[in-house]
Protein backbone atom coordinates (compact mmCIF):
# COMPACT_ATOMS: atom_id res chain seq x y z
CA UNK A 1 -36.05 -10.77 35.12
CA UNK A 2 -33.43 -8.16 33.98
CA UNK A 3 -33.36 -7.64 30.44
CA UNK A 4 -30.06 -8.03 28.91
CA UNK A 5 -29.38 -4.84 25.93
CA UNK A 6 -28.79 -6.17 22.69
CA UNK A 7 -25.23 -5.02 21.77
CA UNK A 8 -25.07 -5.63 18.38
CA UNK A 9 -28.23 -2.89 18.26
CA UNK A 10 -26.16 0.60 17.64
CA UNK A 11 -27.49 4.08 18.85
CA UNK A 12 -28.63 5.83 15.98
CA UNK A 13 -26.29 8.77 13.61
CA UNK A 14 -27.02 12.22 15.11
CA UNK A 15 -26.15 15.21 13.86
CA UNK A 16 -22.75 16.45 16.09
CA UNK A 17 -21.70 12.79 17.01
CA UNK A 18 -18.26 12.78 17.34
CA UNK A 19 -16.73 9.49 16.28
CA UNK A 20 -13.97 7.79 14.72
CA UNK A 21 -14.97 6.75 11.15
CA UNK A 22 -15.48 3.06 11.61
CA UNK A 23 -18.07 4.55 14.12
CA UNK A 24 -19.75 6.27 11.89
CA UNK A 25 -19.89 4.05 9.14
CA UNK A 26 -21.43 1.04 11.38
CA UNK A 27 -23.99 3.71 12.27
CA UNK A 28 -24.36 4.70 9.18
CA UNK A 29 -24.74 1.78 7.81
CA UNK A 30 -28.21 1.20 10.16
CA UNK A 31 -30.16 3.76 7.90
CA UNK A 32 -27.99 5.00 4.62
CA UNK A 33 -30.62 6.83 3.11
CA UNK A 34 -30.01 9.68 4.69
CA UNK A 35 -26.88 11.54 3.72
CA UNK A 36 -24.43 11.87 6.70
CA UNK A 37 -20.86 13.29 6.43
CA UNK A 38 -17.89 12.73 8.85
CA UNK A 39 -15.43 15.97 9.02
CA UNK A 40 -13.03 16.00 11.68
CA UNK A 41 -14.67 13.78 13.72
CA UNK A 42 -17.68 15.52 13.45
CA UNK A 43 -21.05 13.89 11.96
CA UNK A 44 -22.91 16.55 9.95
CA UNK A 45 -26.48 15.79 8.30
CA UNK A 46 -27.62 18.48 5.93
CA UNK A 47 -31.10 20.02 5.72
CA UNK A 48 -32.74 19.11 2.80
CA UNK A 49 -31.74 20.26 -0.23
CA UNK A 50 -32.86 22.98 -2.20
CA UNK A 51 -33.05 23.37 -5.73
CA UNK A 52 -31.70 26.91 -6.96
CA UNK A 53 -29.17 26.95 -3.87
CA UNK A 54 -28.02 23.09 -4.65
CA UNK A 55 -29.68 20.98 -7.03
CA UNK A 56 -29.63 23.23 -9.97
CA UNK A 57 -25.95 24.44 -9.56
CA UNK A 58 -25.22 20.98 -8.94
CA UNK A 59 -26.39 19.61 -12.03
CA UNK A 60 -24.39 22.77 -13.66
CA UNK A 61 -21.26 20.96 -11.97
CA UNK A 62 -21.57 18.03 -12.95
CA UNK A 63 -22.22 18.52 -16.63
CA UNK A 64 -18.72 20.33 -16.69
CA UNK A 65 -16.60 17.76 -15.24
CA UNK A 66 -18.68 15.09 -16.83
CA UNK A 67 -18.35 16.75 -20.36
CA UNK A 68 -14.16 16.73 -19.12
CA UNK A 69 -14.20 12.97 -17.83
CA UNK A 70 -15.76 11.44 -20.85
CA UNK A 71 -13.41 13.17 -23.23
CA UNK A 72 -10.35 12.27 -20.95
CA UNK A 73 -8.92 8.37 -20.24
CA UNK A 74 -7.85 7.61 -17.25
CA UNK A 75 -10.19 9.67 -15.39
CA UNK A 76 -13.26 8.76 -13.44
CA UNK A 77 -15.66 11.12 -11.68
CA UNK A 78 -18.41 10.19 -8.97
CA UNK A 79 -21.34 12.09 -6.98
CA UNK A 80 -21.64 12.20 -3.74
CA UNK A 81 -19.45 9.37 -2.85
CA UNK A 82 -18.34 8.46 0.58
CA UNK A 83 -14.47 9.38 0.44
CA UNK A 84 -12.43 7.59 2.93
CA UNK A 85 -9.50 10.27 3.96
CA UNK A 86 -8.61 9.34 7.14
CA UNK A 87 -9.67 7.79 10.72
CA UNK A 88 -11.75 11.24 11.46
CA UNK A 89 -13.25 11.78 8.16
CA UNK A 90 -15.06 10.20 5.34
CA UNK A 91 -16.95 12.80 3.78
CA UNK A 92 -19.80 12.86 0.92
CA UNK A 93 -18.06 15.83 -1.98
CA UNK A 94 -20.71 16.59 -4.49
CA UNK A 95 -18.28 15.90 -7.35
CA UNK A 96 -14.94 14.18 -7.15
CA UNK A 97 -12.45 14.02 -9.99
CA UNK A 98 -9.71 11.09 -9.82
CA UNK A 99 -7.05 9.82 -11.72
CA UNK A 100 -7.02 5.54 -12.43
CA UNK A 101 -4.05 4.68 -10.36
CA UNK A 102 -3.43 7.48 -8.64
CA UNK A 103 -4.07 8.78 -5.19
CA UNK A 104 -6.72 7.02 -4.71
CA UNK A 105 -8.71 3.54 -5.05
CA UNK A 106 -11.85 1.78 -5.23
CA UNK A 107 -11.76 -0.40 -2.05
CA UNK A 108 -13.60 -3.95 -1.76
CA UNK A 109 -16.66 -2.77 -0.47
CA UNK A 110 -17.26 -0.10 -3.41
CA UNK A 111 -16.00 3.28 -1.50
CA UNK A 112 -13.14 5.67 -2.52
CA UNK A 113 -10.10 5.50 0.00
CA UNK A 114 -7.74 8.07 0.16
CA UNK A 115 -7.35 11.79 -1.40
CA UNK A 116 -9.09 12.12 -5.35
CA UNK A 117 -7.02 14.79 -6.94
CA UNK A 118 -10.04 16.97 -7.10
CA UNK A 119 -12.88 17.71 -4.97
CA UNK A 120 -15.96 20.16 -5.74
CA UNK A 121 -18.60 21.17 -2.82
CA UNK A 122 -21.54 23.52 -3.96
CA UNK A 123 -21.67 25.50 -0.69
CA UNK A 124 -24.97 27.45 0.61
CA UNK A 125 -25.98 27.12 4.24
CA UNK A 126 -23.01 24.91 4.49
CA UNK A 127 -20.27 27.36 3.65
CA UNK A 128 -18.77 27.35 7.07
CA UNK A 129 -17.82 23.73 6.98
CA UNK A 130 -16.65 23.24 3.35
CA UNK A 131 -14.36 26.78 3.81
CA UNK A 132 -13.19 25.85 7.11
CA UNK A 133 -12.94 22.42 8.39
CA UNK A 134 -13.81 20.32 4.99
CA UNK A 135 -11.06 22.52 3.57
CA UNK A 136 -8.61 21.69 5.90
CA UNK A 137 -9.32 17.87 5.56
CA UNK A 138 -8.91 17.97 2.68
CA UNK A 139 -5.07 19.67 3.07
CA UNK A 140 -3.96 17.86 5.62
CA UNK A 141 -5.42 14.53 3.09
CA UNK A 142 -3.69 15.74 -0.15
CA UNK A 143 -6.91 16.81 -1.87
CA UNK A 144 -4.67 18.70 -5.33
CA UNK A 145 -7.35 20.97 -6.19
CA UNK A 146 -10.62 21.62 -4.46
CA UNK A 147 -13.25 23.91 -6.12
CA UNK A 148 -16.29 25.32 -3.52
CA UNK A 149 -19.23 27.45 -5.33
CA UNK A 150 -20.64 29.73 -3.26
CA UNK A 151 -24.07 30.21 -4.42
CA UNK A 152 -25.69 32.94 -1.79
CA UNK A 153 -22.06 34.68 -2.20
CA UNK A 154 -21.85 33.85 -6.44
CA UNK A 155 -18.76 33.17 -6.22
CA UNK A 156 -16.37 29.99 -6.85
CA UNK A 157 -13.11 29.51 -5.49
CA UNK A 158 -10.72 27.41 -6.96
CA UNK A 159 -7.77 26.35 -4.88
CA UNK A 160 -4.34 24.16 -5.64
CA UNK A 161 -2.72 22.58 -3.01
CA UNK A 162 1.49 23.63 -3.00
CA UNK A 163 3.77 22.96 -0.35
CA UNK A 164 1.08 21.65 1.81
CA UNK A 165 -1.14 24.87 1.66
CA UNK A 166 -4.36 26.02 -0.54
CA UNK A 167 -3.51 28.64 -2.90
CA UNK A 168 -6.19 30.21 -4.96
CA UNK A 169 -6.09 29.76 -8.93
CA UNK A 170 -5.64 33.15 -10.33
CA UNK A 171 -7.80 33.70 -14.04
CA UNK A 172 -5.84 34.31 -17.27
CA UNK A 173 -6.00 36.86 -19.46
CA UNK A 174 -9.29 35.94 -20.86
CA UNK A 175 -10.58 35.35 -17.49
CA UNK A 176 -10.14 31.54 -17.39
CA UNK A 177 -8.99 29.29 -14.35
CA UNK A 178 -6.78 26.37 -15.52
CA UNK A 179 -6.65 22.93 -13.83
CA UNK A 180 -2.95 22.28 -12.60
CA UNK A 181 -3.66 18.87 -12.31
CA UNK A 182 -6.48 17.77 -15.22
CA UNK A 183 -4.73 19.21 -18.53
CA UNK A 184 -7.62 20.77 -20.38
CA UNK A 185 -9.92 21.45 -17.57
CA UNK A 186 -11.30 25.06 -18.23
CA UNK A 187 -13.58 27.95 -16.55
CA UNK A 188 -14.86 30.56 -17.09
CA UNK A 189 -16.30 30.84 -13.15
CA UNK A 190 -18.90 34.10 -14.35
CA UNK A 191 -20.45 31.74 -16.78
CA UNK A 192 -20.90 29.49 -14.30
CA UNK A 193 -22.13 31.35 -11.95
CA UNK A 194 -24.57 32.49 -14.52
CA UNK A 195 -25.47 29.24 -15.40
CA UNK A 196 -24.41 30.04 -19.38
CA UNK A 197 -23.51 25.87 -19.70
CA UNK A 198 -23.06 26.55 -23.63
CA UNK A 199 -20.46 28.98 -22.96
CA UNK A 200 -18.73 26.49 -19.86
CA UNK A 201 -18.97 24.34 -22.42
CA UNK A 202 -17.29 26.10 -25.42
CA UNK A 203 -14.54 27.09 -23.20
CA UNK A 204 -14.15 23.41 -21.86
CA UNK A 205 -13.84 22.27 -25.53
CA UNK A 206 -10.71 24.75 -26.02
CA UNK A 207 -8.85 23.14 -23.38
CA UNK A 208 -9.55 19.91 -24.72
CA UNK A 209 -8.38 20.74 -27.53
CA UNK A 210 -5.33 22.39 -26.28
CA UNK A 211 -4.03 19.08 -25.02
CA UNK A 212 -3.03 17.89 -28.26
């Protein structure tokens, strides 16, 4: 007798696939816990994380833009959400910053459709994708501002998205980058880098209060 294939069983998510992303997410959906990213048609699976090239600076991340969401209405933040741009990519940012009611939603089944007005990627091995392809997804989606941290480089970029092109945020005089989009959302990138949160934080707090 000739066995029949099951159909509904789905190859597995490989690293290079190239799929649409309602591909990808039913294949995806077979074994979640491993993180998978669609860019450009592209399925990309990170090596495991490290901590001083990733976790730590993550953590750094977040703790700025969660100090800025909880002190801001109308603002939510996520980690690592899938972000549902377009038919060719649905990617996993590290941080994402998002106005209520604006660009984008919360759809049925709990993911993020369309562009958040700000997107954050702490980029080590993975610096080639989020400065090249993940960047220009993120254009081409109407990402406002995206923000990539370079740890092996130590630097962070900051860009703004005008006339349909990224344009790097220059510092001020006191060698602060200024949100466009978020009023009050401050840097200092070298404390940052340096992981000096009390000082991110201190600087943070003046653009808060500059809002009012």
């Amino acid at each position: 007798m000739v066995k029949i294939p099951d159909s509904s069983i789905l190859p597995p998510l490989e690293n290079g696939d190239r799929l649409n992303r309602y591909e990808f997410e039913r294949r995806y959906a077979q074994n979640p816990l491993k993180k998978a990213e669609l860019i450009e048609g592209v399925v990309y699976m990170p090596a495991a994380l490290r901590f001083r090239s990733h976790s730590q600076p993550h953590g750094n991340l977040f703790g700025w833009l969660w100090t800025y969401a909880i002190s801001t209405s109308n603002v939510e933040l996520g980690i690592e959400p899938i972000v549902r741009l377009d038919i060719d990519n649905a990617p996993q940012p590290d941080a994402v910053l998002f106005i209520t009611g604006g660009q984008a939603c919360i759809s049925e089944d709990d993911y993020i459709e369309g562009a958040p007005e700000l997107v954050a990627e702490i980029a080590a091995s993975s610096v080639a994708i989020d400065l090249n392809a993940k960047k220009q997804a993120y254009r081409r989606n109407g990402v406002k501002e995206y923000i990539v941290w370079q740890v092996y480089d130590q630097k962070i970029d900051w860009f703004y998205l005008q006339e349909g092109e990224y344009i790097p945020l220059s510092l001020d005089e006191n060698n602060i980058i200024r949100s466009h989009t978020f009023p009050g959302l401050w840097l200092v990138p070298e404390d940052l880098l340096a992981g000096n949160m009390t000082q991110v934080l201190a600087v943070l707090q003046k653009g808060l209060k500059s809002r009012s």
